[in-house]
XYZ file of C-alpha atoms in Angstrom:
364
model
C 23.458 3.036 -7.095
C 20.356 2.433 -8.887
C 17.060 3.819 -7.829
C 14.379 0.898 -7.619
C 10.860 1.301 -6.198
C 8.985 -1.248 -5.062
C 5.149 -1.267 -3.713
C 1.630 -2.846 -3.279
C -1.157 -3.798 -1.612
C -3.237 -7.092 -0.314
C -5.733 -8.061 -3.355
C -8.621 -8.289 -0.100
C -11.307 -6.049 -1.974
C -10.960 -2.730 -3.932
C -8.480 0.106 -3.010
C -10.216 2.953 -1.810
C -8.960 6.815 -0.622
C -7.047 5.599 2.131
C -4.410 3.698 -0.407
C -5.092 6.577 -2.945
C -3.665 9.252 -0.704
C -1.445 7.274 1.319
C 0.198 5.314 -1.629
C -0.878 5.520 -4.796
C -1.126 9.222 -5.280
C 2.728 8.982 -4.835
C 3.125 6.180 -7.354
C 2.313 8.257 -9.744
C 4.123 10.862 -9.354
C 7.086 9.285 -9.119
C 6.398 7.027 -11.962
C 5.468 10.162 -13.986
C 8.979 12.077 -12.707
C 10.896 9.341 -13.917
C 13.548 9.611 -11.398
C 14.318 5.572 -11.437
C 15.625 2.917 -13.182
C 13.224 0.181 -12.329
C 9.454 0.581 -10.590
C 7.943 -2.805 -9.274
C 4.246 -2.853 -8.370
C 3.247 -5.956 -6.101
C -0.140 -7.702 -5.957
C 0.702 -9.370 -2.687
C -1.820 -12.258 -2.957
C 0.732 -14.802 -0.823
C 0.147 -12.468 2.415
C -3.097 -11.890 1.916
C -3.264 -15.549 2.124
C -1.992 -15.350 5.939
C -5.422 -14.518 7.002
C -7.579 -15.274 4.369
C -6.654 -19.072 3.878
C -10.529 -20.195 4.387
C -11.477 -18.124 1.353
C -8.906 -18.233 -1.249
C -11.137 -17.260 -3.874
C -11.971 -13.784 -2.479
C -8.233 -13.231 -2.739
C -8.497 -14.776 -6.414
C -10.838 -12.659 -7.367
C -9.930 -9.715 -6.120
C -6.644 -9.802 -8.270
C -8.296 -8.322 -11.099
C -10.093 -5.760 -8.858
C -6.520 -4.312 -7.674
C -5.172 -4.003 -11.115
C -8.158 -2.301 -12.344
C -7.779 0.184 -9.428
C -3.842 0.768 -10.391
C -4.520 1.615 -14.185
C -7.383 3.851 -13.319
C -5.476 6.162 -11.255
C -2.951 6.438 -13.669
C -0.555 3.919 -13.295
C 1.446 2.836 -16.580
C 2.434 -0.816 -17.627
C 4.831 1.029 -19.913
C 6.842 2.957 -17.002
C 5.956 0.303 -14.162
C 6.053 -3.731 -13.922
C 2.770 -4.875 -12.364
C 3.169 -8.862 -10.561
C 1.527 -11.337 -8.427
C 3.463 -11.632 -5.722
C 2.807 -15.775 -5.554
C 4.076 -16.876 -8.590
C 8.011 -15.135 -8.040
C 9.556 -18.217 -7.281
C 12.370 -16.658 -4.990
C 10.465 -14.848 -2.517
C 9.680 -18.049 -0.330
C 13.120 -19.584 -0.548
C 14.248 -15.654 0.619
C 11.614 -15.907 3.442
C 13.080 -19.438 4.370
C 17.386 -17.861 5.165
C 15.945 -14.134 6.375
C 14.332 -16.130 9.306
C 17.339 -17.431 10.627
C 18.739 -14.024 11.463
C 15.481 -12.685 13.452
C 13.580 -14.004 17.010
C 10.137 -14.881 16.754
C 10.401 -11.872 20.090
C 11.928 -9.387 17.069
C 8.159 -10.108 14.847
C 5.973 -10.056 17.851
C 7.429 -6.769 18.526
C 6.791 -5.196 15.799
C 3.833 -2.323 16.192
C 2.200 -3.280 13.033
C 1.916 -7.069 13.257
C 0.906 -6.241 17.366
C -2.180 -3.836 16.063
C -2.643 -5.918 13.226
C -2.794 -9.051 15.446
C -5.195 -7.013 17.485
C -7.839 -6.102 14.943
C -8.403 -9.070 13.382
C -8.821 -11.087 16.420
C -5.643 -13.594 16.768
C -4.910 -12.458 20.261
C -7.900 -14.031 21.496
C -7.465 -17.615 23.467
C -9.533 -19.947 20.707
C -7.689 -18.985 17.840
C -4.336 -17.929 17.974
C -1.583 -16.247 15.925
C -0.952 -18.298 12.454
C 2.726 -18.445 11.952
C 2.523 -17.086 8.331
C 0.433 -13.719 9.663
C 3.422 -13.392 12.326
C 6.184 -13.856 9.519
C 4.898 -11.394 7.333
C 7.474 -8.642 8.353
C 9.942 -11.268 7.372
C 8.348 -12.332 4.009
C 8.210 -8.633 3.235
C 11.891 -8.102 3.697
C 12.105 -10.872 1.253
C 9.928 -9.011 -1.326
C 11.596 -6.248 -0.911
C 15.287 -7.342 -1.390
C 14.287 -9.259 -4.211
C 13.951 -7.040 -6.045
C 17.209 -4.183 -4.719
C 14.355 -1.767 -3.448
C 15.754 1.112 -1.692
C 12.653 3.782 -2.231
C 9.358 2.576 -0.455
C 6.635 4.500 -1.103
C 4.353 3.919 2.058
C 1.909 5.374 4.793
C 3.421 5.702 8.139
C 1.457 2.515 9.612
C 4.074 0.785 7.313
C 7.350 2.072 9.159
C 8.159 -0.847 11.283
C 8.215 -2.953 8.461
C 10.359 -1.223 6.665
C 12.547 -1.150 9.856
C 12.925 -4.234 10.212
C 13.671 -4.849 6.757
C 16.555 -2.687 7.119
C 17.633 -4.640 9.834
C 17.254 -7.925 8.236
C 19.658 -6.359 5.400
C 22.209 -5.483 7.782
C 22.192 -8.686 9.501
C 22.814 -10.543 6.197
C 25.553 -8.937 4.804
C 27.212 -8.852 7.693
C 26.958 -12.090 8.776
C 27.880 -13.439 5.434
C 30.104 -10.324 4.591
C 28.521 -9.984 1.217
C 26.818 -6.187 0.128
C 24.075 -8.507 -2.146
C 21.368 -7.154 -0.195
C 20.288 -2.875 -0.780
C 18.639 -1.167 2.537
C 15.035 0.315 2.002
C 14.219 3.611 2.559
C 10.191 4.347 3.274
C 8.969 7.627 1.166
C 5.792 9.145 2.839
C 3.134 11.342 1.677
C 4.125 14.996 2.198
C 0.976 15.989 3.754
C 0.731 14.771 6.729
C -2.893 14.246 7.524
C -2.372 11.450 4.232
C -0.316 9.132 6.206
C -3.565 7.660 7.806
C -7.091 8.888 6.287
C -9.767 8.144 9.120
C -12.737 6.178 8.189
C -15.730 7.385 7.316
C -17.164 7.100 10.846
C -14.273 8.156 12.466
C -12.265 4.969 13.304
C -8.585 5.898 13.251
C -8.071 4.095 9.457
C -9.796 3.648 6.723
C -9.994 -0.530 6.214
C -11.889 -3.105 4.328
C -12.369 -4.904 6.784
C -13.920 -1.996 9.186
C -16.446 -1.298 6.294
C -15.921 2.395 6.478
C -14.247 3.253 2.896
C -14.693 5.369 0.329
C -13.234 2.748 -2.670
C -11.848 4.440 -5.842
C -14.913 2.573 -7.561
C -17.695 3.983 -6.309
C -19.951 5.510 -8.017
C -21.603 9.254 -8.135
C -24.645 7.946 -5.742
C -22.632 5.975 -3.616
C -20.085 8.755 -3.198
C -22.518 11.174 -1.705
C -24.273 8.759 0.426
C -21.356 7.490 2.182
C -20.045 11.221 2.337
C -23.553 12.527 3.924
C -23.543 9.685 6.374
C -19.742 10.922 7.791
C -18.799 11.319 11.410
C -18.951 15.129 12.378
C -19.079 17.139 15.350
C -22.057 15.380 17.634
C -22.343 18.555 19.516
C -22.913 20.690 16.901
C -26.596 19.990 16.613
C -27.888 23.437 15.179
C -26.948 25.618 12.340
C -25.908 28.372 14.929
C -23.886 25.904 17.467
C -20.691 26.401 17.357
C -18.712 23.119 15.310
C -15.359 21.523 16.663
C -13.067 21.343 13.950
C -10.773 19.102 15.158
C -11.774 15.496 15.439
C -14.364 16.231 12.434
C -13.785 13.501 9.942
C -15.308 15.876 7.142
C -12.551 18.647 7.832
C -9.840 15.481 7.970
C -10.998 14.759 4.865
C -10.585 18.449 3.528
C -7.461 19.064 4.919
C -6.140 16.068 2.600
C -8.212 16.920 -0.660
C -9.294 20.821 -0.857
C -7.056 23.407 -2.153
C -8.019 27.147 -2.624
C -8.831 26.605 -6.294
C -11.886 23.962 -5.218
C -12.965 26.967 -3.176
C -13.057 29.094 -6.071
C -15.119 26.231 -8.051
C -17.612 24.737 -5.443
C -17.409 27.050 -2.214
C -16.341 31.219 -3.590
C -17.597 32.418 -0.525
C -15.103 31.577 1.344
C -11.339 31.655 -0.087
C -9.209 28.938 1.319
C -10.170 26.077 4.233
C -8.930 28.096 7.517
C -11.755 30.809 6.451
C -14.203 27.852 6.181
C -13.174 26.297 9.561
C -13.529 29.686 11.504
C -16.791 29.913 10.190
C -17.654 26.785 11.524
C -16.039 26.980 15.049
C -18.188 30.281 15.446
C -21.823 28.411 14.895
C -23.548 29.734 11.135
C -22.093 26.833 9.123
C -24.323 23.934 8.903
C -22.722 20.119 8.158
C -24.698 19.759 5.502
C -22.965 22.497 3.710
C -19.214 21.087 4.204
C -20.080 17.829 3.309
C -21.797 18.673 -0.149
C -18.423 20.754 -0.529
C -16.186 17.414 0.093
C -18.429 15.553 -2.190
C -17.985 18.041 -4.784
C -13.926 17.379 -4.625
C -14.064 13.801 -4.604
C -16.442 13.496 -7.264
C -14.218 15.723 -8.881
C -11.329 13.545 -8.053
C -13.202 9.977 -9.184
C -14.926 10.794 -12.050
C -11.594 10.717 -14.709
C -10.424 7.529 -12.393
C -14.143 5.723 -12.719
C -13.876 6.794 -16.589
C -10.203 5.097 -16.961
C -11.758 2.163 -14.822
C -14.808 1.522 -17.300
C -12.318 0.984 -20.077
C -10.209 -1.126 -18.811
C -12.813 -3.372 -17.858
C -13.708 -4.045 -21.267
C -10.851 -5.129 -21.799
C -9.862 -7.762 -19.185
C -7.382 -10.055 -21.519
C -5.063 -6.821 -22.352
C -5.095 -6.378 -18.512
C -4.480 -9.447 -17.822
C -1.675 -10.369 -20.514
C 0.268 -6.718 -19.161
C 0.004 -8.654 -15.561
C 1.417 -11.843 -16.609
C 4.384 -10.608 -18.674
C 5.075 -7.852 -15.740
C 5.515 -10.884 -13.470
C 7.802 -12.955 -15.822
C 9.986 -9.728 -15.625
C 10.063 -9.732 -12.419
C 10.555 -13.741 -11.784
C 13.739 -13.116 -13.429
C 14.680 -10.132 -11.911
C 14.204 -12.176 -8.265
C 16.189 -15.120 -9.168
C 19.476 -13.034 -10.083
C 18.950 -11.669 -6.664
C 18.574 -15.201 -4.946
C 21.267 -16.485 -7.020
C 23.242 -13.939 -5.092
C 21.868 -14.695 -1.836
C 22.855 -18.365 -1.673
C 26.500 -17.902 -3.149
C 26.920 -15.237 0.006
C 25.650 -17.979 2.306
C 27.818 -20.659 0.181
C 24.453 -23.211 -0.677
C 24.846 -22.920 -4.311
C 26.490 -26.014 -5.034
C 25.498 -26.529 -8.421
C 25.679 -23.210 -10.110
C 29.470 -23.525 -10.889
C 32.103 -26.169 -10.150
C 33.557 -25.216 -7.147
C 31.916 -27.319 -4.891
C 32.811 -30.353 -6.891
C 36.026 -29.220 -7.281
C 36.307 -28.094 -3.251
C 35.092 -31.321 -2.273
C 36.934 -33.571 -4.661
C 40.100 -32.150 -3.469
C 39.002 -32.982 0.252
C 39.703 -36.677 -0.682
C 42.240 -36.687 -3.268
């Protein structure tokens, strides 16, 4: 069987360390190991459309903003086919046959549509859940047996949609007895504390919307502000108090990004982060000191990625053209797949003679 990836992300503003370390750290790495035959990359503008359909322009121009984020971190359009998720053709008329096979009880289950529901407000009584917001577990099965995904690179939030892709692929084939559709499998990050970076001030996720990221763009300034303003211990008022580790957004932050060699570089004192932690539970170890540490790493870590960014964005056709022939791939690549879909079902009346032929005989 082949080995097809398939990911992306909501063009809703710029990506920022929660989708670096969650996702598209990953990407790269598995781009750069090679170990596939195809790699899709998705700009999914259509669902960011399910709650964003008063301001379609923020989702327009934030297009360009995502693709700039993927090349700068490394991403290449030579090993990996970038597309807008709107303009491949199949993915609707997909949408349209996978929602015959789930309840509208099966989507309102799901964990992330009921937290995602939550936070942006469609549980309360004067607005109400759009349909297209509640579909969106179906719509993603759709991109993702499009294209015959079966590796997933995601964050753990993302598990129930991959789920219930899975079960969306078992209910087609065998309803229709047909093996057209490949199940998913989700690949997560490896360290754990990855799977969901904390905001800044020490909400449970990093989001856009929360206005508490740390976006792949910012600059050196920025960086260190936002990093200086982070949620520590609020009891740990004095040098000599002792600091709670756990709970402390900057040591979240350092479990996912230090290793011993940044200790070497910014901190030598100390030689790895469990020497720098018991310092700080004992009381000595101001915040001040930890945080210009984590700055240190990131700005280590965004400097080469705001570099790659400035040069692509002087050259916005070439990044543009690589978008639009990744997503004429991919077009193609979708249809084959629907083409499959409805001659399982048996709605593909026109692609050969048969039905002509099946009727005709009817009333010979």
């Amino acid at each position: 069987m082949s080995n097809i990836i398939l990911t992306g992300d909501r063009p809703t503003g710029r990506l920022h360390l929660g989708h670096y370390v969650g996702s598209l750290k990953r990407r790269v790495e598995l781009q750069n190991k090679g170990d596939y035959d195809k790699f899709f990359i998705m700009i999914a503008d259509a669902q960011a459309l399910t709650d964003n359909s008063g301001n379609p322009q923020k989702v327009r121009d934030n297009i360009i903003e995502v693709m700039l984020d993927y090349l700068s971190v490394g991403l290449d359009p030579n090993k990996v086919t970038f597309l807008v998720q709107s303009s491949i053709s199949a993915l609707p008329e997909l949408t349209c046959y996978y929602m015959n096979l789930v309840t509208l009880s099966r989507v309102l289950r799901n964990p992330t549509i009921k937290s995602e529901i939550k936070l942006r407000g469609f549980d309360n009584e004067d607005r109400g859940i759009p349909v297209g917001f509640a579909n969106y577990p179906i719509s993603q099965a759709a991109d993702i047996t499009a294209f015959k995904a079966n590796i997933i690179p995601v964050g753990d939030d993302q598990l129930p949609m991959i789920e219930q892709t899975r079960e969306i692929v078992r209910s087609f084939n065998s309803t229709y007895n047909s093996e057209a559709l490949v199940i998913p499998n989700a690949v997560l990050p490896e360290n754990e504390v990855c799977n969901r970076l904390p905001g800044t001030d020490g909400q449970a996720k990093m989001s856009k919307s929360l206005g508490n990221c740390i976006y792949l763009s910012d600059d050196s300034e920025t960086l260190k502000k936002k990093v200086q303003s982070m949620y520590t211990d609020p009891n740990h008022i004095k040098i000599t108090d002792p600091g709670k580790v756990e709970g402390n957004i900057v040591f979240t932050y350092l479990d996912a990004f230090a290793s011993d060699e940044h200790f070497t570089k910014y901190l030598p004192e100390y030689k790895n982060l469990d020497e720098l932690k018991d310092h700080y539970r004992k009381g000595g170890l101001g915040d001040s000191k930890i945080k210009m540490f984590l700055y240190n790493i990131l700005e280590e870590l965004l400097t080469p990625i705001r570099e790659k960014r400035h040069y692509y964005e002087q050259r916005i056709e070439e990044v543009l053209t690589t978008l639009q022939k990744g997503t004429e791939e991919a077009n193609k690549y979708a249809n084959n797949t629907l083409k499959e879909v409805k001659n399982a079902i048996g709605i593909d009346y026109f692609d050969n003679d048969s039905f002509i032929k099946e009727q005709s005989k009817k009333y010979e």
